[in-house]
Amino acid sequence: MLAGALGGTLFGPAPAGAVAREIVELQTGVSQLIQGQQNMQTEITQNAAVQRTLIEQSLDSVNKLNTSMSAVQKTTQDFSAASGARLDTMGTQVQGLSDNVSDLQARLGKLDQKLTDIQNTLQNVDSKLASPAAGSAPPAAMGGPGPGGPMPGAAPGAPSASAAGPPASSDVLYSNALRDINGKHYDLATQEFQDYLRFYGDTDLASNAQFYLGEVAFMQNQFQQALDAYNKVIENYPKSFKTASARMRKGFCLAELGQKASAVRELRAVVRLYPGTDEAKRSAAKLREMGATAG
């Protein structure tokens, strides 16, 4: 009986108070779960609002940055265009200054040579004046010719030193030739540049003189003669700053002579070898005029 009583106690239905307590605890847990879900939803909503605000702010910043970059790009393009024009002008001016510097260097070199010659002449005069026999030597002793005879040691018919010498100093001859080109005295300018090359062919301005011989011929529509002159600049003075101009003019002459393929090839070489220069731009313009491309 005692065992039966204990078994009934253990395996019998739970008292009503215990069931009610479990139901209350379950309701409490459900309420807490619902409250936690609501809190989480509120937090998600708040986070979404914050993220949306941040995204809008970022988009606004990106739009402002794009606007700024567009303005900077336009400013850069305008500056590049203006700088390119200024650089072209400066390049032409620099080339002109280079020509002037070369002229000045050549003239200074000749002036120094003249001063040396004058100094040597003065020394010779001083030595002759200091010689006691300078005024009393007979003509034969001084090496002068006898009556009606030639000077000893002189070849019959040989020109005198003044006749064989240059017609003028290098700077005077060069300046006169340039002046005569500007004055359209082409025959005289041609003769002066030829004289310059004959007497001063080893100076810095010799390549200029050869180039201007081509220019004189080109201006008179003597294109084959001009072509020969420009070829001499290219072949004899490869390091001259007139080489680019000579090659450009060579292309022009070839075009005038009807040798279109050779002209196109030469002008394209100028565009490729001397990019950004005035010669390259003029060569490209000539190619377009001929219906050819610069590439």
PDB file of C-alpha atoms in Angstrom:
ATOM      1  CA  MET A   1       0.000   0.000   0.000  1.00  0.00           C
ATOM      2  CA  LEU A   2       2.839   2.308   0.822  1.00  0.00           C
ATOM      3  CA  ALA A   3       4.497   1.572  -2.535  1.00  0.00           C
ATOM      4  CA  GLY A   4       1.259   2.188  -4.357  1.00  0.00           C
ATOM      5  CA  ALA A   5       0.850   5.475  -2.635  1.00  0.00           C
ATOM      6  CA  LEU A   6       4.353   6.553  -3.606  1.00  0.00           C
ATOM      7  CA  GLY A   7       3.843   5.476  -7.218  1.00  0.00           C
ATOM      8  CA  GLY A   8       0.622   7.397  -7.464  1.00  0.00           C
ATOM      9  CA  THR A   9       2.373  10.419  -6.161  1.00  0.00           C
ATOM     10  CA  LEU A  10       5.193  10.161  -8.687  1.00  0.00           C
ATOM     11  CA  PHE A  11       3.232   9.254 -11.793  1.00  0.00           C
ATOM     12  CA  GLY A  12       0.011  11.080 -11.186  1.00  0.00           C
ATOM     13  CA  PRO A  13      -1.028  14.330 -12.907  1.00  0.00           C
ATOM     14  CA  ALA A  14       0.723  17.545 -11.826  1.00  0.00           C
ATOM     15  CA  PRO A  15      -1.049  19.779  -9.485  1.00  0.00           C
ATOM     16  CA  ALA A  16      -2.988  22.722 -10.989  1.00  0.00           C
ATOM     17  CA  GLY A  17      -0.671  25.289  -9.348  1.00  0.00           C
ATOM     18  CA  ALA A  18       2.426  23.956 -11.139  1.00  0.00           C
ATOM     19  CA  VAL A  19       0.726  24.085 -14.543  1.00  0.00           C
ATOM     20  CA  ALA A  20      -0.378  27.658 -14.011  1.00  0.00           C
ATOM     21  CA  ARG A  21       3.158  28.667 -13.019  1.00  0.00           C
ATOM     22  CA  GLU A  22       4.597  27.138 -16.214  1.00  0.00           C
ATOM     23  CA  ILE A  23       2.001  28.914 -18.327  1.00  0.00           C
ATOM     24  CA  VAL A  24       2.921  32.228 -16.701  1.00  0.00           C
ATOM     25  CA  GLU A  25       6.600  31.627 -17.288  1.00  0.00           C
ATOM     26  CA  LEU A  26       5.891  30.722 -20.939  1.00  0.00           C
ATOM     27  CA  GLN A  27       3.840  33.877 -21.417  1.00  0.00           C
ATOM     28  CA  THR A  28       6.629  35.899 -19.860  1.00  0.00           C
ATOM     29  CA  GLY A  29       9.177  34.355 -22.228  1.00  0.00           C
ATOM     30  CA  VAL A  30       6.960  35.018 -25.247  1.00  0.00           C
ATOM     31  CA  SER A  31       6.470  38.622 -24.172  1.00  0.00           C
ATOM     32  CA  GLN A  32      10.221  39.069 -23.785  1.00  0.00           C
ATOM     33  CA  LEU A  33      10.783  37.499 -27.221  1.00  0.00           C
ATOM     34  CA  ILE A  34       8.224  39.823 -28.815  1.00  0.00           C
ATOM     35  CA  GLN A  35       9.778  42.820 -27.084  1.00  0.00           C
ATOM     36  CA  GLY A  36      13.244  41.789 -28.281  1.00  0.00           C
ATOM     37  CA  GLN A  37      11.941  41.411 -31.821  1.00  0.00           C
ATOM     38  CA  GLN A  38      10.371  44.850 -31.681  1.00  0.00           C
ATOM     39  CA  ASN A  39      13.610  46.342 -30.334  1.00  0.00           C
ATOM     40  CA  MET A  40      15.589  44.657 -33.098  1.00  0.00           C
ATOM     41  CA  GLN A  41      13.166  45.921 -35.756  1.00  0.00           C
ATOM     42  CA  THR A  42      13.417  49.437 -34.362  1.00  0.00           C
ATOM     43  CA  GLU A  43      17.206  49.248 -34.397  1.00  0.00           C
ATOM     44  CA  ILE A  44      17.216  47.937 -37.980  1.00  0.00           C
ATOM     45  CA  THR A  45      14.904  50.761 -39.047  1.00  0.00           C
ATOM     46  CA  GLN A  46      17.156  53.332 -37.390  1.00  0.00           C
ATOM     47  CA  ASN A  47      20.277  51.828 -38.962  1.00  0.00           C
ATOM     48  CA  ALA A  48      18.612  51.819 -42.380  1.00  0.00           C
ATOM     49  CA  ALA A  49      17.728  55.487 -41.987  1.00  0.00           C
ATOM     50  CA  VAL A  50      21.312  56.315 -40.985  1.00  0.00           C
ATOM     51  CA  GLN A  51      22.710  54.348 -43.915  1.00  0.00           C
ATOM     52  CA  ARG A  52      20.306  56.031 -46.334  1.00  0.00           C
ATOM     53  CA  THR A  53      21.415  59.420 -45.033  1.00  0.00           C
ATOM     54  CA  LEU A  54      25.078  58.470 -45.416  1.00  0.00           C
ATOM     55  CA  ILE A  55      24.487  57.200 -48.947  1.00  0.00           C
ATOM     56  CA  GLU A  56      22.700  60.411 -49.901  1.00  0.00           C
ATOM     57  CA  GLN A  57      25.540  62.444 -48.450  1.00  0.00           C
ATOM     58  CA  SER A  58      28.088  60.322 -50.346  1.00  0.00           C
ATOM     59  CA  LEU A  59      26.181  60.728 -53.601  1.00  0.00           C
ATOM     60  CA  ASP A  60      26.016  64.458 -53.061  1.00  0.00           C
ATOM     61  CA  SER A  61      29.784  64.540 -52.417  1.00  0.00           C
ATOM     62  CA  VAL A  62      30.434  62.479 -55.552  1.00  0.00           C
ATOM     63  CA  ASN A  63      28.288  64.825 -57.642  1.00  0.00           C
ATOM     64  CA  LYS A  64      30.136  67.826 -56.270  1.00  0.00           C
ATOM     65  CA  LEU A  65      33.450  66.098 -56.967  1.00  0.00           C
ATOM     66  CA  ASN A  66      32.395  65.331 -60.538  1.00  0.00           C
ATOM     67  CA  THR A  67      31.420  68.955 -61.035  1.00  0.00           C
ATOM     68  CA  SER A  68      34.769  70.096 -59.634  1.00  0.00           C
ATOM     69  CA  MET A  69      36.665  67.616 -61.803  1.00  0.00           C
ATOM     70  CA  SER A  70      34.798  68.809 -64.905  1.00  0.00           C
ATOM     71  CA  ALA A  71      35.727  72.394 -64.082  1.00  0.00           C
ATOM     72  CA  VAL A  72      39.355  71.404 -63.474  1.00  0.00           C
ATOM     73  CA  GLN A  73      39.430  69.431 -66.721  1.00  0.00           C
ATOM     74  CA  LYS A  74      38.030  72.370 -68.690  1.00  0.00           C
ATOM     75  CA  THR A  75      40.514  74.720 -67.047  1.00  0.00           C
ATOM     76  CA  THR A  76      43.345  72.302 -67.859  1.00  0.00           C
ATOM     77  CA  GLN A  77      42.251  72.004 -71.475  1.00  0.00           C
ATOM     78  CA  ASP A  78      42.004  75.778 -71.830  1.00  0.00           C
ATOM     79  CA  PHE A  79      45.411  76.178 -70.210  1.00  0.00           C
ATOM     80  CA  SER A  80      46.925  73.501 -72.457  1.00  0.00           C
ATOM     81  CA  ALA A  81      45.525  75.157 -75.569  1.00  0.00           C
ATOM     82  CA  ALA A  82      46.800  78.552 -74.490  1.00  0.00           C
ATOM     83  CA  SER A  83      50.148  77.067 -73.458  1.00  0.00           C
ATOM     84  CA  GLY A  84      50.458  75.283 -76.796  1.00  0.00           C
ATOM     85  CA  ALA A  85      49.933  78.521 -78.679  1.00  0.00           C
ATOM     86  CA  ARG A  86      52.425  80.307 -76.452  1.00  0.00           C
ATOM     87  CA  LEU A  87      54.943  77.481 -76.854  1.00  0.00           C
ATOM     88  CA  ASP A  88      54.633  77.655 -80.632  1.00  0.00           C
ATOM     89  CA  THR A  89      55.266  81.380 -80.526  1.00  0.00           C
ATOM     90  CA  MET A  90      58.144  80.911 -78.114  1.00  0.00           C
ATOM     91  CA  GLY A  91      59.631  78.200 -80.330  1.00  0.00           C
ATOM     92  CA  THR A  92      59.666  80.549 -83.292  1.00  0.00           C
ATOM     93  CA  GLN A  93      61.163  83.299 -81.158  1.00  0.00           C
ATOM     94  CA  VAL A  94      63.790  80.948 -79.739  1.00  0.00           C
ATOM     95  CA  GLN A  95      64.771  79.862 -83.238  1.00  0.00           C
ATOM     96  CA  GLY A  96      65.123  83.496 -84.231  1.00  0.00           C
ATOM     97  CA  LEU A  97      67.212  84.178 -81.129  1.00  0.00           C
ATOM     98  CA  SER A  98      69.357  81.154 -81.918  1.00  0.00           C
ATOM     99  CA  ASP A  99      70.031  82.567 -85.376  1.00  0.00           C
ATOM    100  CA  ASN A 100      70.953  85.892 -83.835  1.00  0.00           C
ATOM    101  CA  VAL A 101      73.235  84.238 -81.277  1.00  0.00           C
ATOM    102  CA  SER A 102      74.974  82.279 -84.038  1.00  0.00           C
ATOM    103  CA  ASP A 103      75.448  85.498 -85.996  1.00  0.00           C
ATOM    104  CA  LEU A 104      76.845  87.242 -82.928  1.00  0.00           C
ATOM    105  CA  GLN A 105      79.206  84.357 -82.182  1.00  0.00           C
ATOM    106  CA  ALA A 106      80.498  84.368 -85.724  1.00  0.00           C
ATOM    107  CA  ARG A 107      80.941  88.130 -85.662  1.00  0.00           C
ATOM    108  CA  LEU A 108      82.710  88.048 -82.306  1.00  0.00           C
ATOM    109  CA  GLY A 109      85.025  85.356 -83.624  1.00  0.00           C
ATOM    110  CA  LYS A 110      85.849  87.437 -86.672  1.00  0.00           C
ATOM    111  CA  LEU A 111      86.257  90.548 -84.556  1.00  0.00           C
ATOM    112  CA  ASP A 112      88.720  88.706 -82.338  1.00  0.00           C
ATOM    113  CA  GLN A 113      90.617  87.581 -85.437  1.00  0.00           C
ATOM    114  CA  LYS A 114      90.646  91.142 -86.755  1.00  0.00           C
ATOM    115  CA  LEU A 115      92.035  92.442 -83.463  1.00  0.00           C
ATOM    116  CA  THR A 116      94.743  89.788 -83.600  1.00  0.00           C
ATOM    117  CA  ASP A 117      95.600  90.744 -87.182  1.00  0.00           C
ATOM    118  CA  ILE A 118      95.723  94.435 -86.246  1.00  0.00           C
ATOM    119  CA  GLN A 119      97.962  93.677 -83.289  1.00  0.00           C
ATOM    120  CA  ASN A 120     100.319  91.653 -85.492  1.00  0.00           C
ATOM    121  CA  THR A 121     100.346  94.438 -88.077  1.00  0.00           C
ATOM    122  CA  LEU A 122     101.197  97.023 -85.431  1.00  0.00           C
ATOM    123  CA  GLN A 123     103.991  94.825 -84.125  1.00  0.00           C
ATOM    124  CA  ASN A 124     105.414  94.488 -87.647  1.00  0.00           C
ATOM    125  CA  VAL A 125     105.234  98.253 -88.140  1.00  0.00           C
ATOM    126  CA  ASP A 126     106.951  98.843 -84.812  1.00  0.00           C
ATOM    127  CA  SER A 127     109.704  96.377 -85.681  1.00  0.00           C
ATOM    128  CA  LYS A 128     110.261  98.046 -89.066  1.00  0.00           C
ATOM    129  CA  LEU A 129     110.373 101.492 -87.520  1.00  0.00           C
ATOM    130  CA  ALA A 130     112.852 100.255 -84.928  1.00  0.00           C
ATOM    131  CA  SER A 131     115.162  98.816 -87.633  1.00  0.00           C
ATOM    132  CA  PRO A 132     118.014 101.276 -88.410  1.00  0.00           C
ATOM    133  CA  ALA A 133     118.220 100.119 -92.033  1.00  0.00           C
ATOM    134  CA  ALA A 134     114.530 100.468 -92.736  1.00  0.00           C
ATOM    135  CA  GLY A 135     114.809 103.865 -94.435  1.00  0.00           C
ATOM    136  CA  SER A 136     118.201 103.437 -96.146  1.00  0.00           C
ATOM    137  CA  ALA A 137     117.910 100.031 -97.826  1.00  0.00           C
ATOM    138  CA  PRO A 138     117.915 100.175-101.632  1.00  0.00           C
ATOM    139  CA  PRO A 139     114.943  98.827-103.530  1.00  0.00           C
ATOM    140  CA  ALA A 140     116.832  95.695-104.597  1.00  0.00           C
ATOM    141  CA  ALA A 141     117.765  94.918-100.970  1.00  0.00           C
ATOM    142  CA  MET A 142     114.146  95.217 -99.923  1.00  0.00           C
ATOM    143  CA  GLY A 143     113.098  92.676-102.522  1.00  0.00           C
ATOM    144  CA  GLY A 144     111.492  95.246-104.842  1.00  0.00           C
ATOM    145  CA  PRO A 145     111.486  94.742-108.569  1.00  0.00           C
ATOM    146  CA  GLY A 146     114.247  96.163-110.699  1.00  0.00           C
ATOM    147  CA  PRO A 147     113.521  98.748-113.339  1.00  0.00           C
ATOM    148  CA  GLY A 148     110.867  97.289-115.530  1.00  0.00           C
ATOM    149  CA  GLY A 149     111.317  93.754-114.031  1.00  0.00           C
ATOM    150  CA  PRO A 150     109.002  91.539-112.029  1.00  0.00           C
ATOM    151  CA  MET A 151     109.252  91.050-108.317  1.00  0.00           C
ATOM    152  CA  PRO A 152     111.681  88.230-107.456  1.00  0.00           C
ATOM    153  CA  GLY A 153     109.894  84.993-106.565  1.00  0.00           C
ATOM    154  CA  ALA A 154     106.566  86.110-108.052  1.00  0.00           C
ATOM    155  CA  ALA A 155     105.020  83.906-110.703  1.00  0.00           C
ATOM    156  CA  PRO A 156     104.213  85.681-113.962  1.00  0.00           C
ATOM    157  CA  GLY A 157     100.548  86.526-114.168  1.00  0.00           C
ATOM    158  CA  ALA A 158      99.873  85.546-110.513  1.00  0.00           C
ATOM    159  CA  PRO A 159      97.127  87.654-108.895  1.00  0.00           C
ATOM    160  CA  SER A 160      98.002  89.964-106.061  1.00  0.00           C
ATOM    161  CA  ALA A 161      96.972  89.198-102.469  1.00  0.00           C
ATOM    162  CA  SER A 162      94.194  91.770-102.602  1.00  0.00           C
ATOM    163  CA  ALA A 163      92.838  90.310-105.820  1.00  0.00           C
ATOM    164  CA  ALA A 164      92.824  86.748-104.429  1.00  0.00           C
ATOM    165  CA  GLY A 165      91.358  87.700-101.063  1.00  0.00           C
ATOM    166  CA  PRO A 166      87.686  87.840-100.025  1.00  0.00           C
ATOM    167  CA  PRO A 167      85.641  90.829-101.176  1.00  0.00           C
ATOM    168  CA  ALA A 168      84.661  91.700 -97.576  1.00  0.00           C
ATOM    169  CA  SER A 169      84.756  90.356 -94.049  1.00  0.00           C
ATOM    170  CA  SER A 170      82.474  87.438 -93.235  1.00  0.00           C
ATOM    171  CA  ASP A 171      79.974  89.409 -91.165  1.00  0.00           C
ATOM    172  CA  VAL A 172      79.749  92.236 -93.705  1.00  0.00           C
ATOM    173  CA  LEU A 173      79.365  89.802 -96.598  1.00  0.00           C
ATOM    174  CA  TYR A 174      76.675  87.802 -94.766  1.00  0.00           C
ATOM    175  CA  SER A 175      74.759  90.918 -93.702  1.00  0.00           C
ATOM    176  CA  ASN A 176      74.875  92.343 -97.215  1.00  0.00           C
ATOM    177  CA  ALA A 177      73.531  89.085 -98.655  1.00  0.00           C
ATOM    178  CA  LEU A 178      70.609  89.046 -96.216  1.00  0.00           C
ATOM    179  CA  ARG A 179      69.857  92.675 -96.995  1.00  0.00           C
ATOM    180  CA  ASP A 180      69.842  91.948-100.714  1.00  0.00           C
ATOM    181  CA  ILE A 181      67.432  89.032-100.220  1.00  0.00           C
ATOM    182  CA  ASN A 182      65.035  91.313 -98.369  1.00  0.00           C
ATOM    183  CA  GLY A 183      65.453  93.882-101.118  1.00  0.00           C
ATOM    184  CA  LYS A 184      64.738  91.180-103.761  1.00  0.00           C
ATOM    185  CA  HIS A 185      68.159  91.670-105.352  1.00  0.00           C
ATOM    186  CA  TYR A 186      68.362  87.949-105.884  1.00  0.00           C
ATOM    187  CA  ASP A 187      71.291  87.807-108.318  1.00  0.00           C
ATOM    188  CA  LEU A 188      73.457  89.939-106.049  1.00  0.00           C
ATOM    189  CA  ALA A 189      72.430  87.938-102.964  1.00  0.00           C
ATOM    190  CA  THR A 190      73.280  84.689-104.762  1.00  0.00           C
ATOM    191  CA  GLN A 191      76.741  85.963-105.642  1.00  0.00           C
ATOM    192  CA  GLU A 192      77.358  87.147-102.068  1.00  0.00           C
ATOM    193  CA  PHE A 193      76.314  83.841-100.504  1.00  0.00           C
ATOM    194  CA  GLN A 194      78.459  81.956-102.995  1.00  0.00           C
ATOM    195  CA  ASP A 195      81.401  84.192-102.073  1.00  0.00           C
ATOM    196  CA  TYR A 196      80.703  83.533 -98.404  1.00  0.00           C
ATOM    197  CA  LEU A 197      80.840  79.776 -98.954  1.00  0.00           C
ATOM    198  CA  ARG A 198      84.027  80.096-101.011  1.00  0.00           C
ATOM    199  CA  PHE A 199      85.932  82.217 -98.507  1.00  0.00           C
ATOM    200  CA  TYR A 200      84.245  81.332 -95.214  1.00  0.00           C
ATOM    201  CA  GLY A 201      82.948  77.815 -95.814  1.00  0.00           C
ATOM    202  CA  ASP A 202      84.253  76.558 -92.452  1.00  0.00           C
ATOM    203  CA  THR A 203      82.354  79.056 -90.271  1.00  0.00           C
ATOM    204  CA  ASP A 204      79.208  78.461 -88.236  1.00  0.00           C
ATOM    205  CA  LEU A 205      77.074  80.417 -90.695  1.00  0.00           C
ATOM    206  CA  ALA A 206      78.142  78.442 -93.755  1.00  0.00           C
ATOM    207  CA  SER A 207      75.078  76.188 -93.484  1.00  0.00           C
ATOM    208  CA  ASN A 208      72.888  79.301 -93.328  1.00  0.00           C
ATOM    209  CA  ALA A 209      74.489  80.667 -96.481  1.00  0.00           C
ATOM    210  CA  GLN A 210      73.889  77.364 -98.277  1.00  0.00           C
ATOM    211  CA  PHE A 211      70.270  77.328 -97.090  1.00  0.00           C
ATOM    212  CA  TYR A 212      69.648  80.876 -98.280  1.00  0.00           C
ATOM    213  CA  LEU A 213      70.994  79.989-101.717  1.00  0.00           C
ATOM    214  CA  GLY A 214      68.109  77.517-101.854  1.00  0.00           C
ATOM    215  CA  GLU A 215      65.700  80.170-100.616  1.00  0.00           C
ATOM    216  CA  VAL A 216      66.767  82.605-103.349  1.00  0.00           C
ATOM    217  CA  ALA A 217      66.220  79.945-106.002  1.00  0.00           C
ATOM    218  CA  PHE A 218      62.883  78.886-104.471  1.00  0.00           C
ATOM    219  CA  MET A 219      61.582  82.463-104.469  1.00  0.00           C
ATOM    220  CA  GLN A 220      62.400  82.666-108.181  1.00  0.00           C
ATOM    221  CA  ASN A 221      60.551  79.367-108.874  1.00  0.00           C
ATOM    222  CA  GLN A 222      63.836  77.671-109.775  1.00  0.00           C
ATOM    223  CA  PHE A 223      62.806  74.538-107.914  1.00  0.00           C
ATOM    224  CA  GLN A 224      65.432  72.118-109.236  1.00  0.00           C
ATOM    225  CA  GLN A 225      68.228  74.559-108.346  1.00  0.00           C
ATOM    226  CA  ALA A 226      66.650  75.128-104.943  1.00  0.00           C
ATOM    227  CA  LEU A 227      66.372  71.358-104.395  1.00  0.00           C
ATOM    228  CA  ASP A 228      70.097  70.943-105.086  1.00  0.00           C
ATOM    229  CA  ALA A 229      70.922  73.705-102.579  1.00  0.00           C
ATOM    230  CA  TYR A 230      68.732  72.191 -99.850  1.00  0.00           C
ATOM    231  CA  ASN A 231      70.268  68.757-100.435  1.00  0.00           C
ATOM    232  CA  LYS A 232      73.713  70.256 -99.798  1.00  0.00           C
ATOM    233  CA  VAL A 233      72.510  71.616 -96.459  1.00  0.00           C
ATOM    234  CA  ILE A 234      71.190  68.184 -95.480  1.00  0.00           C
ATOM    235  CA  GLU A 235      74.269  66.302 -96.663  1.00  0.00           C
ATOM    236  CA  ASN A 236      77.082  68.724 -95.718  1.00  0.00           C
ATOM    237  CA  TYR A 237      75.660  70.192 -92.491  1.00  0.00           C
ATOM    238  CA  PRO A 238      73.591  67.429 -90.792  1.00  0.00           C
ATOM    239  CA  LYS A 239      73.867  69.096 -87.349  1.00  0.00           C
ATOM    240  CA  SER A 240      72.817  72.559 -88.532  1.00  0.00           C
ATOM    241  CA  PHE A 241      69.643  74.016 -87.053  1.00  0.00           C
ATOM    242  CA  LYS A 242      68.634  74.751 -90.657  1.00  0.00           C
ATOM    243  CA  THR A 243      68.363  71.023 -91.427  1.00  0.00           C
ATOM    244  CA  ALA A 244      64.665  70.820 -90.529  1.00  0.00           C
ATOM    245  CA  SER A 245      63.863  73.849 -92.694  1.00  0.00           C
ATOM    246  CA  ALA A 246      65.957  72.435 -95.535  1.00  0.00           C
ATOM    247  CA  ARG A 247      64.092  69.113 -95.446  1.00  0.00           C
ATOM    248  CA  MET A 248      60.745  70.876 -95.373  1.00  0.00           C
ATOM    249  CA  ARG A 249      61.712  73.033 -98.350  1.00  0.00           C
ATOM    250  CA  LYS A 250      63.017  69.947-100.114  1.00  0.00           C
ATOM    251  CA  GLY A 251      59.554  68.420 -99.793  1.00  0.00           C
ATOM    252  CA  PHE A 252      58.008  71.598-101.196  1.00  0.00           C
ATOM    253  CA  CYS A 253      60.394  71.534-104.172  1.00  0.00           C
ATOM    254  CA  LEU A 254      59.633  67.884-104.890  1.00  0.00           C
ATOM    255  CA  ALA A 255      55.924  68.700-104.859  1.00  0.00           C
ATOM    256  CA  GLU A 256      56.444  71.594-107.265  1.00  0.00           C
ATOM    257  CA  LEU A 257      58.493  69.336-109.550  1.00  0.00           C
ATOM    258  CA  GLY A 258      55.637  66.823-109.710  1.00  0.00           C
ATOM    259  CA  GLN A 259      57.385  64.146-107.615  1.00  0.00           C
ATOM    260  CA  LYS A 260      54.458  63.630-105.252  1.00  0.00           C
ATOM    261  CA  ALA A 261      55.532  60.294-103.724  1.00  0.00           C
ATOM    262  CA  SER A 262      58.994  61.617-102.837  1.00  0.00           C
ATOM    263  CA  ALA A 263      57.483  64.864-101.528  1.00  0.00           C
ATOM    264  CA  VAL A 264      55.048  62.991 -99.268  1.00  0.00           C
ATOM    265  CA  ARG A 265      57.840  60.798 -97.942  1.00  0.00           C
ATOM    266  CA  GLU A 266      60.089  63.786 -97.171  1.00  0.00           C
ATOM    267  CA  LEU A 267      57.329  65.843 -95.513  1.00  0.00           C
ATOM    268  CA  ARG A 268      56.257  62.887 -93.378  1.00  0.00           C
ATOM    269  CA  ALA A 269      59.857  62.517 -92.249  1.00  0.00           C
ATOM    270  CA  VAL A 270      59.862  66.162 -91.128  1.00  0.00           C
ATOM    271  CA  VAL A 271      56.655  65.645 -89.126  1.00  0.00           C
ATOM    272  CA  ARG A 272      58.114  62.516 -87.506  1.00  0.00           C
ATOM    273  CA  LEU A 273      61.635  63.785 -86.802  1.00  0.00           C
ATOM    274  CA  TYR A 274      60.803  67.350 -85.698  1.00  0.00           C
ATOM    275  CA  PRO A 275      57.467  67.119 -83.843  1.00  0.00           C
ATOM    276  CA  GLY A 276      55.967  70.348 -82.539  1.00  0.00           C
ATOM    277  CA  THR A 277      58.187  72.598 -84.654  1.00  0.00           C
ATOM    278  CA  ASP A 278      56.969  75.162 -87.154  1.00  0.00           C
ATOM    279  CA  GLU A 279      58.502  73.033 -89.914  1.00  0.00           C
ATOM    280  CA  ALA A 280      56.458  70.003 -88.796  1.00  0.00           C
ATOM    281  CA  LYS A 281      53.231  72.023 -88.782  1.00  0.00           C
ATOM    282  CA  ARG A 282      53.874  73.513 -92.206  1.00  0.00           C
ATOM    283  CA  SER A 283      54.780  70.081 -93.569  1.00  0.00           C
ATOM    284  CA  ALA A 284      51.534  68.622 -92.185  1.00  0.00           C
ATOM    285  CA  ALA A 285      49.570  71.474 -93.774  1.00  0.00           C
ATOM    286  CA  LYS A 286      51.280  70.843 -97.124  1.00  0.00           C
ATOM    287  CA  LEU A 287      50.458  67.133 -96.857  1.00  0.00           C
ATOM    288  CA  ARG A 288      46.791  67.955 -96.289  1.00  0.00           C
ATOM    289  CA  GLU A 289      46.881  70.295 -99.263  1.00  0.00           C
ATOM    290  CA  MET A 290      48.263  67.415-101.345  1.00  0.00           C
ATOM    291  CA  GLY A 291      45.514  65.085-100.102  1.00  0.00           C
ATOM    292  CA  ALA A 292      47.891  62.967 -98.004  1.00  0.00           C
ATOM    293  CA  THR A 293      48.027  62.223 -94.299  1.00  0.00           C
ATOM    294  CA  ALA A 294      50.888  63.075 -91.969  1.00  0.00           C
ATOM    295  CA  GLY A 295      51.073  59.521 -90.578  1.00  0.00           C
TER     296      GLY A 295
END
